[in-house]
mmCIF file with all atom_site columns, C-alpha atoms in Angstrom:
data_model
loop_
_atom_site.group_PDB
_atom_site.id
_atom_site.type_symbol
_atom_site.label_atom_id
_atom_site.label_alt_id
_atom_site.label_comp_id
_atom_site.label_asym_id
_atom_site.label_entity_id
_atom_site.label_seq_id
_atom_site.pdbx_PDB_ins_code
_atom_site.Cartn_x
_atom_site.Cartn_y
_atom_site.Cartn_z
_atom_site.occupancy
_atom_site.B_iso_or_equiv
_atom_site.pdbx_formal_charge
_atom_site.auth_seq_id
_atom_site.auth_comp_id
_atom_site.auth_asym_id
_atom_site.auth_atom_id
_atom_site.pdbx_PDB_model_num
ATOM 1   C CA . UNK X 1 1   ? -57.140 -145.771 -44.120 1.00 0.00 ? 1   UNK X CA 1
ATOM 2   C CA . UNK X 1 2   ? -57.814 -143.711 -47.660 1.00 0.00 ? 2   UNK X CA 1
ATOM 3   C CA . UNK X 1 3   ? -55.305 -143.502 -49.583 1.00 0.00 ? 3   UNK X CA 1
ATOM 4   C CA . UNK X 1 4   ? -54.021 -140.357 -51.840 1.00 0.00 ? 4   UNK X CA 1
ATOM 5   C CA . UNK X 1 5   ? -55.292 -139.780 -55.101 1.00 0.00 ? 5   UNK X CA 1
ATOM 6   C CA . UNK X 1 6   ? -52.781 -139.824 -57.782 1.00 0.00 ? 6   UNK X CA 1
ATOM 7   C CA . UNK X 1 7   ? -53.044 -138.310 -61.342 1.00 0.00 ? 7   UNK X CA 1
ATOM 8   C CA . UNK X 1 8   ? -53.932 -134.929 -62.243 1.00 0.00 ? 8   UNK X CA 1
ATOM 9   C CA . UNK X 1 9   ? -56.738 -133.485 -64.666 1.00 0.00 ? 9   UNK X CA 1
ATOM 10  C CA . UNK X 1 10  ? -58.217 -130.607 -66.214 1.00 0.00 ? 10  UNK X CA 1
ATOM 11  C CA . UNK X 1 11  ? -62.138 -131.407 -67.588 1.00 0.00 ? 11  UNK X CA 1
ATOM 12  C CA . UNK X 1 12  ? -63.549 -129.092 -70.178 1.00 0.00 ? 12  UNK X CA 1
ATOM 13  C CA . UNK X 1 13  ? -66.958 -128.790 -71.656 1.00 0.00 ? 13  UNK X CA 1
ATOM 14  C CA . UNK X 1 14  ? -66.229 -128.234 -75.138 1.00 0.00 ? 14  UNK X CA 1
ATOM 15  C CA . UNK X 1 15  ? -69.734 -127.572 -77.679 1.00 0.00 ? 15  UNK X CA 1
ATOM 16  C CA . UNK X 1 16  ? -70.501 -131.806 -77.302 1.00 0.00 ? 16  UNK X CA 1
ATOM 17  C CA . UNK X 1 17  ? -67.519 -132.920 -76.002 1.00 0.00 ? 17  UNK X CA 1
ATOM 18  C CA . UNK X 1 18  ? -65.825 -133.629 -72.699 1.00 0.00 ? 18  UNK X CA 1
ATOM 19  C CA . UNK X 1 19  ? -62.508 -132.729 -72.687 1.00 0.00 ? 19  UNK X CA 1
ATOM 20  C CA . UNK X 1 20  ? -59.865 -134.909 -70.296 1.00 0.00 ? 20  UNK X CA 1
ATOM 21  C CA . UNK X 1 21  ? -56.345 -133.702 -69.934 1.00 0.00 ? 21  UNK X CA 1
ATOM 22  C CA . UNK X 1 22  ? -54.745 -136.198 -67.985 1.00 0.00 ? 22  UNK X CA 1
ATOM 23  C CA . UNK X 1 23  ? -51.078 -135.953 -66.364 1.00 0.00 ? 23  UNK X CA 1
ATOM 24  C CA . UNK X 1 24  ? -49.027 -138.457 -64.194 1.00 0.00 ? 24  UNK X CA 1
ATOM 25  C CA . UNK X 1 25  ? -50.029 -142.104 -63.000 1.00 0.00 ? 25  UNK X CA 1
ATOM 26  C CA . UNK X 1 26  ? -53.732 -142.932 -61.980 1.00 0.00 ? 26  UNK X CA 1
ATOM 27  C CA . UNK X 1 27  ? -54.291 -145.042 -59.042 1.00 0.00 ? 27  UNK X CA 1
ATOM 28  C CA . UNK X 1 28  ? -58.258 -145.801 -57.872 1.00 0.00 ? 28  UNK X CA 1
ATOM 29  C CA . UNK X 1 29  ? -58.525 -142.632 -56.051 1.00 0.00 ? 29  UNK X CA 1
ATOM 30  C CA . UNK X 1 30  ? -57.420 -140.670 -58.838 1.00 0.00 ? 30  UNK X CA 1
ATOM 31  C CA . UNK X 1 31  ? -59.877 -142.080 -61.106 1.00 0.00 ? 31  UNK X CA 1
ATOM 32  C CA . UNK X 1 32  ? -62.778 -141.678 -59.029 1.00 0.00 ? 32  UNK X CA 1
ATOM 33  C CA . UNK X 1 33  ? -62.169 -138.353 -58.851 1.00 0.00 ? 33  UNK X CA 1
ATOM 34  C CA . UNK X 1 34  ? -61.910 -137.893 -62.205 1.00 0.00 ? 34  UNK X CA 1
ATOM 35  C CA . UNK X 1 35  ? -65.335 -139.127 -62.548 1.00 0.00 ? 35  UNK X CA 1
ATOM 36  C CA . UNK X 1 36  ? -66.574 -136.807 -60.152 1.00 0.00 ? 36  UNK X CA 1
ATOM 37  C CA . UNK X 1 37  ? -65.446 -134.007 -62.111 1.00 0.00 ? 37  UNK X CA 1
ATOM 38  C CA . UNK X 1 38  ? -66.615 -135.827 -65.082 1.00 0.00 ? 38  UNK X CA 1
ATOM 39  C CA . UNK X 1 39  ? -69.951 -136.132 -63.218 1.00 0.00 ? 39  UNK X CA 1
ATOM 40  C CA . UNK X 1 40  ? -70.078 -131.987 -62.270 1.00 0.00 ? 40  UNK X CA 1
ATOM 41  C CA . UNK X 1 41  ? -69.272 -130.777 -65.977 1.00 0.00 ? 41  UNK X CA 1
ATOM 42  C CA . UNK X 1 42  ? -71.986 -132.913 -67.261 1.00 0.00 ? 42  UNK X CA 1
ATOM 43  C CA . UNK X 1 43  ? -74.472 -131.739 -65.063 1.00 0.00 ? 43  UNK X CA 1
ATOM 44  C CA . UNK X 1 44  ? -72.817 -128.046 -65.107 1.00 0.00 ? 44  UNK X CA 1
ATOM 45  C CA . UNK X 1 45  ? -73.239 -128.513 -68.983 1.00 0.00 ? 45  UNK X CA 1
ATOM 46  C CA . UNK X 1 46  ? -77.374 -129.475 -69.092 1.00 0.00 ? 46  UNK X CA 1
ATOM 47  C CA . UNK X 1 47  ? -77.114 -133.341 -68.686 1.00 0.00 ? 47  UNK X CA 1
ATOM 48  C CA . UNK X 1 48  ? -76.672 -133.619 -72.357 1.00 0.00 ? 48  UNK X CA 1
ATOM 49  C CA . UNK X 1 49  ? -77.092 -136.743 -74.538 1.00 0.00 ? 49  UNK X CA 1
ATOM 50  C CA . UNK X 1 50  ? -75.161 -137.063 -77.940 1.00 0.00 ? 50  UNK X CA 1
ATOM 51  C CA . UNK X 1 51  ? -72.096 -136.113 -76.746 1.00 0.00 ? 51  UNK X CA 1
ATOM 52  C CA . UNK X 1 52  ? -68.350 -137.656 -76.789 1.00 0.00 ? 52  UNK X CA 1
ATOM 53  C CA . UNK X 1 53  ? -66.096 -138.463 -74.064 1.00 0.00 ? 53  UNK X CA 1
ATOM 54  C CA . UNK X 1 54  ? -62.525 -137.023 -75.277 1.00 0.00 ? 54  UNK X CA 1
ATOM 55  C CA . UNK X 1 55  ? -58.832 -138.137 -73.959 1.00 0.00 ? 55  UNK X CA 1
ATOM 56  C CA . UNK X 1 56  ? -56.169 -135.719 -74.133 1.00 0.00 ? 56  UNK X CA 1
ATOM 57  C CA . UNK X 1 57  ? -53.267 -138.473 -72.912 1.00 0.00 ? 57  UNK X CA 1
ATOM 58  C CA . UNK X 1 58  ? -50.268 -136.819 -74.369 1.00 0.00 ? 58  UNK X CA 1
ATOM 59  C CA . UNK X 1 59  ? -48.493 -136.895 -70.456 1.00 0.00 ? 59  UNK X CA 1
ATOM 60  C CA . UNK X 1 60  ? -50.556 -139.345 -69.143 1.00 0.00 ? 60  UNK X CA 1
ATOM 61  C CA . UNK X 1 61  ? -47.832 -141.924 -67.965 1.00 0.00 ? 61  UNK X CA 1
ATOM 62  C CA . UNK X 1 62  ? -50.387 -145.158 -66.925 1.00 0.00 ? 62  UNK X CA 1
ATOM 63  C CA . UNK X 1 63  ? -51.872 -146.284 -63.457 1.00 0.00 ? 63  UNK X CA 1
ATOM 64  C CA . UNK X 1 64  ? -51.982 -148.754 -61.060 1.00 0.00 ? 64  UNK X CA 1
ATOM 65  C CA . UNK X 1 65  ? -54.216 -152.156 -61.449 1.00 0.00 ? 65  UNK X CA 1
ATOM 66  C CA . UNK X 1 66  ? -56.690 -151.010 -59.257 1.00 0.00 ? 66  UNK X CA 1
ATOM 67  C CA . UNK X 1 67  ? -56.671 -147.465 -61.109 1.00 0.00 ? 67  UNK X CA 1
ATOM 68  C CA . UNK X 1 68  ? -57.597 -149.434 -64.640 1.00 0.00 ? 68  UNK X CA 1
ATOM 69  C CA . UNK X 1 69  ? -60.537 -151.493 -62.955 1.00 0.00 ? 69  UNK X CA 1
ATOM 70  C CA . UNK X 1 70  ? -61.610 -148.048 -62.051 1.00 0.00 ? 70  UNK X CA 1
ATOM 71  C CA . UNK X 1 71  ? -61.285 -146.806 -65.586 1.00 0.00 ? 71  UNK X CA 1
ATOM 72  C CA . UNK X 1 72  ? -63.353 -149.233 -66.967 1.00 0.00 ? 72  UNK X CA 1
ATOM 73  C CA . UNK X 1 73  ? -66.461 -147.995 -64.302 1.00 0.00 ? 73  UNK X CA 1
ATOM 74  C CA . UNK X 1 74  ? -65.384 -144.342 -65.472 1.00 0.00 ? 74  UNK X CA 1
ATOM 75  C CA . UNK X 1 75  ? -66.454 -145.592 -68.863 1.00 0.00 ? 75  UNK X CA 1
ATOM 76  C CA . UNK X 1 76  ? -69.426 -147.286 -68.057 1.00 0.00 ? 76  UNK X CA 1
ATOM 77  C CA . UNK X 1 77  ? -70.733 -143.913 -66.188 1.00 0.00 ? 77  UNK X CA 1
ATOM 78  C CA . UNK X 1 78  ? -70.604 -142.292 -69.636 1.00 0.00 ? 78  UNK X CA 1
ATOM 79  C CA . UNK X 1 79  ? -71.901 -144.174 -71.747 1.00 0.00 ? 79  UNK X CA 1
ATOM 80  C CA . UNK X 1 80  ? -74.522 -144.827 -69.563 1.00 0.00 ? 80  UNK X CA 1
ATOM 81  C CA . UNK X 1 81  ? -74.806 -140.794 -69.718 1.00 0.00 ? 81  UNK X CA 1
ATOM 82  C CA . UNK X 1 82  ? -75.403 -140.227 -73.093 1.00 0.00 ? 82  UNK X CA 1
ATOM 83  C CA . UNK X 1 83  ? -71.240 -140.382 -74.431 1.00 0.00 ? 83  UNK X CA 1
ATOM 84  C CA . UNK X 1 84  ? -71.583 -141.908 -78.098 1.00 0.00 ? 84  UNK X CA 1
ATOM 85  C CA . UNK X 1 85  ? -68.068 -142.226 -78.974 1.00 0.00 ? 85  UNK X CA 1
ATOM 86  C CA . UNK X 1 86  ? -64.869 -141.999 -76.662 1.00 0.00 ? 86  UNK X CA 1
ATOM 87  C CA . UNK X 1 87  ? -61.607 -140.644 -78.343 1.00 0.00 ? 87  UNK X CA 1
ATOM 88  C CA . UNK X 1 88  ? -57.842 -141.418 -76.761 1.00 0.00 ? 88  UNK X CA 1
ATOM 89  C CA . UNK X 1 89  ? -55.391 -138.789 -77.809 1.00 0.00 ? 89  UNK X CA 1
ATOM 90  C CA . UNK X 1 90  ? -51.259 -140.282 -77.726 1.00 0.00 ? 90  UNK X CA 1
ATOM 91  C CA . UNK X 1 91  ? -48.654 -141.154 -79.275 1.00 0.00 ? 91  UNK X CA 1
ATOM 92  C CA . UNK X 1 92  ? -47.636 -143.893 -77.448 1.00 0.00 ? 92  UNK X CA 1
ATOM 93  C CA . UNK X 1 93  ? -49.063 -147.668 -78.795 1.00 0.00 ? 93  UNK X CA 1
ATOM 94  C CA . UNK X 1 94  ? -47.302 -149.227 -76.024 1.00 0.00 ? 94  UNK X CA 1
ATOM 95  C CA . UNK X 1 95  ? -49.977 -147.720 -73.501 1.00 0.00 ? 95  UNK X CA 1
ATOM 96  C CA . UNK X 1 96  ? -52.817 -148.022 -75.316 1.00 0.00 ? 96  UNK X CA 1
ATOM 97  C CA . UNK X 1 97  ? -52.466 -151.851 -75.973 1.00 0.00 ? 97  UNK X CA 1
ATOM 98  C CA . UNK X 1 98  ? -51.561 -152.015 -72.201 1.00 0.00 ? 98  UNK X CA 1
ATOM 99  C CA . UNK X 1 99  ? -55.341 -150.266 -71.628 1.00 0.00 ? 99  UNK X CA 1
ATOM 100 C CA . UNK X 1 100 ? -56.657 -152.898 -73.624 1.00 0.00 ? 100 UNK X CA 1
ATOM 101 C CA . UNK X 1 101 ? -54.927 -155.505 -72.183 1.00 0.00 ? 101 UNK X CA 1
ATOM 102 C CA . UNK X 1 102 ? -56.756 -154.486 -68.908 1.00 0.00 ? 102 UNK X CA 1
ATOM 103 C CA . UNK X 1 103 ? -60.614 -154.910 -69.723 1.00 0.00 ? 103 UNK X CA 1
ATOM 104 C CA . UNK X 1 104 ? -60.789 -150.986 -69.552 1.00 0.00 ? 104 UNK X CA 1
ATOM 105 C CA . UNK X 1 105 ? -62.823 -150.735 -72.662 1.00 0.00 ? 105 UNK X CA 1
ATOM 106 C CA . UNK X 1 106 ? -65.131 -154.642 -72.170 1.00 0.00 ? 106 UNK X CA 1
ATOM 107 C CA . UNK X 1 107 ? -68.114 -154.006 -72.560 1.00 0.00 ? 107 UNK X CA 1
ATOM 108 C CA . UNK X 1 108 ? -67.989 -150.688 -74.042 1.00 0.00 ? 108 UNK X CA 1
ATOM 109 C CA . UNK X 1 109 ? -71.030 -150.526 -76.726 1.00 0.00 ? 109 UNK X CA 1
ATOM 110 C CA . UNK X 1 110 ? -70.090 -147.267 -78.268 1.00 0.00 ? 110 UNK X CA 1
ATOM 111 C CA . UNK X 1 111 ? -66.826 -146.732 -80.879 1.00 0.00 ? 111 UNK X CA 1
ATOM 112 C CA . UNK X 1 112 ? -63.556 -145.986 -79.283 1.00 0.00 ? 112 UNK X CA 1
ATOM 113 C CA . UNK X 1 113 ? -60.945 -145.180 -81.508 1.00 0.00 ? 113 UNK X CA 1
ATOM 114 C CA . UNK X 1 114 ? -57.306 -143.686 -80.976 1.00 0.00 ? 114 UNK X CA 1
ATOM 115 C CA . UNK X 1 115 ? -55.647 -140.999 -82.318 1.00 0.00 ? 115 UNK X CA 1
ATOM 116 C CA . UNK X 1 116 ? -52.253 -139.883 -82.382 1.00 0.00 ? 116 UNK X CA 1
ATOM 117 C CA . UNK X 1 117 ? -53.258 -135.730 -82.741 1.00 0.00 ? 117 UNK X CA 1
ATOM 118 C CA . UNK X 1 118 ? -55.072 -133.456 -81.314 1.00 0.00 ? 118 UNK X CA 1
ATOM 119 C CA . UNK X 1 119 ? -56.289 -132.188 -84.746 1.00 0.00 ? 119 UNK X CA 1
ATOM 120 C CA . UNK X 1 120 ? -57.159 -135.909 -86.042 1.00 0.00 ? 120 UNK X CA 1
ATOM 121 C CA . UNK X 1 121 ? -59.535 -136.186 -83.073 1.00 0.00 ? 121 UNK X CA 1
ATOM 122 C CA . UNK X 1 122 ? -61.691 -133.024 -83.874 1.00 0.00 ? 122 UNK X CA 1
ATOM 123 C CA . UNK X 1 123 ? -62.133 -134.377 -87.213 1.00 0.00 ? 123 UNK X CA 1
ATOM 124 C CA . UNK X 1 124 ? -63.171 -137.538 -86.316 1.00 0.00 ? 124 UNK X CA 1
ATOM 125 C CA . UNK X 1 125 ? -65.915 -136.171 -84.615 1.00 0.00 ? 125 UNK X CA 1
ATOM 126 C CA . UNK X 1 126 ? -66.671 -133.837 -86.623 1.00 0.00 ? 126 UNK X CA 1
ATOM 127 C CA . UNK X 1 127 ? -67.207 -136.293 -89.684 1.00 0.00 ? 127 UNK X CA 1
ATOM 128 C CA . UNK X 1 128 ? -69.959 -138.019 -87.070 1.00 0.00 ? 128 UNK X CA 1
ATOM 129 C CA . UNK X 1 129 ? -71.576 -134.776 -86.100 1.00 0.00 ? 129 UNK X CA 1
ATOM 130 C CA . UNK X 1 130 ? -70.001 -134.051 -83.177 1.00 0.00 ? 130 UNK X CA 1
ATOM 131 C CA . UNK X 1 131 ? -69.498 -130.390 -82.491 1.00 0.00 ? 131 UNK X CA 1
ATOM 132 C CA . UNK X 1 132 ? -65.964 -129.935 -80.788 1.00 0.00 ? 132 UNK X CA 1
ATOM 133 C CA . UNK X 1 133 ? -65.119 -126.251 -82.162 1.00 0.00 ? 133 UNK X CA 1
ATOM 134 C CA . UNK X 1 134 ? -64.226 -125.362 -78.309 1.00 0.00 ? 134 UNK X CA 1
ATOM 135 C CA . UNK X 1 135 ? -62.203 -128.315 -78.596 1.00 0.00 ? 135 UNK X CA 1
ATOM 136 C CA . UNK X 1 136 ? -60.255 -126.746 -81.416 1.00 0.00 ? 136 UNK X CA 1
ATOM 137 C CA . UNK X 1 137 ? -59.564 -123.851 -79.685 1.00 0.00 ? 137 UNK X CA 1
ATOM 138 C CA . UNK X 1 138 ? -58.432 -125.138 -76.982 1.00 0.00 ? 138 UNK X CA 1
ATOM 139 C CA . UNK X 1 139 ? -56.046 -127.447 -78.695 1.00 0.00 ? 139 UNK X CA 1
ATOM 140 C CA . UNK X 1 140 ? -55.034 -124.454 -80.695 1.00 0.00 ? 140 UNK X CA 1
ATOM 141 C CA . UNK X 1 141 ? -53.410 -122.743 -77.358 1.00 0.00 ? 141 UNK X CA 1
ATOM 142 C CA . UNK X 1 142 ? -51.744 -125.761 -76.437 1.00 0.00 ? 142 UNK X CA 1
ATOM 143 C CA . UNK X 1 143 ? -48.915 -126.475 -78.304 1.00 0.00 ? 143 UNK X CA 1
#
């Protein structure tokens, strides 16, 4: 029997950057689709190399145990596929630690750092060369 995917996202090529807007509670299903998007927005963007994997978790609300084990393969995908940094946008410590606490980022051999705005994450990047000006824009119409 399959099972429902949970979670919803919006993925967005932005100049080097893959943009993540996630909403809800992630269970397995609705991180491996994810990825597939992930996957199709990477290819739909050249295959590129040199480019970071960006978090927009402002109404992310968590995900199952099964959905983190499943994070951590999202994450290994890319890396594998050229991602040199990955950036987690929100304002909540209490889920981040609780990401942590669940091996999603062991093994990880590229910097992840959190943020708590939108804006502090484009200039993080941009201080490592990173172009996220789409990014910016984006952001900009978001409020």
């Amino acid at each position: 029997m399959s099972r429902t995917a949970h979670g919803r996202f919006n993925i967005c090529w932005c100049d080097q950057a893959c943009l993540v807007v996630l909403e809800d509670s992630f269970n397995r299903e609705g991180v491996e689709a994810m990825l597939e998007g992930i996957r199709a927005a990477w290819q739909a963007a050249g295959s590129p190399t040199g480019w970071a994997h960006v978090m927009d978790l402002h109404h992310w609300e968590g995900g199952t145990p099964d959905g983190f084990a499943a994070s951590h393969d999202l994450l290994r995908w890319v890396t594998a596929h050229g991602a040199q940094a990955i950036v987690r946008i929100h304002l909540d410590s209490f889920l981040a630690r609780m990401t942590e606490g669940r091996g999603v980022f062991d093994d990880i051999d590229v910097p992840v750092i959190t943020v708590a705005t939108r804006e502090e994450a484009c200039e993080w990047l941009q201080a490592r060369g990173i172009r996220c000006d789409g990014c910016a824009l984006r952001f900009a119409g978001s409020r």
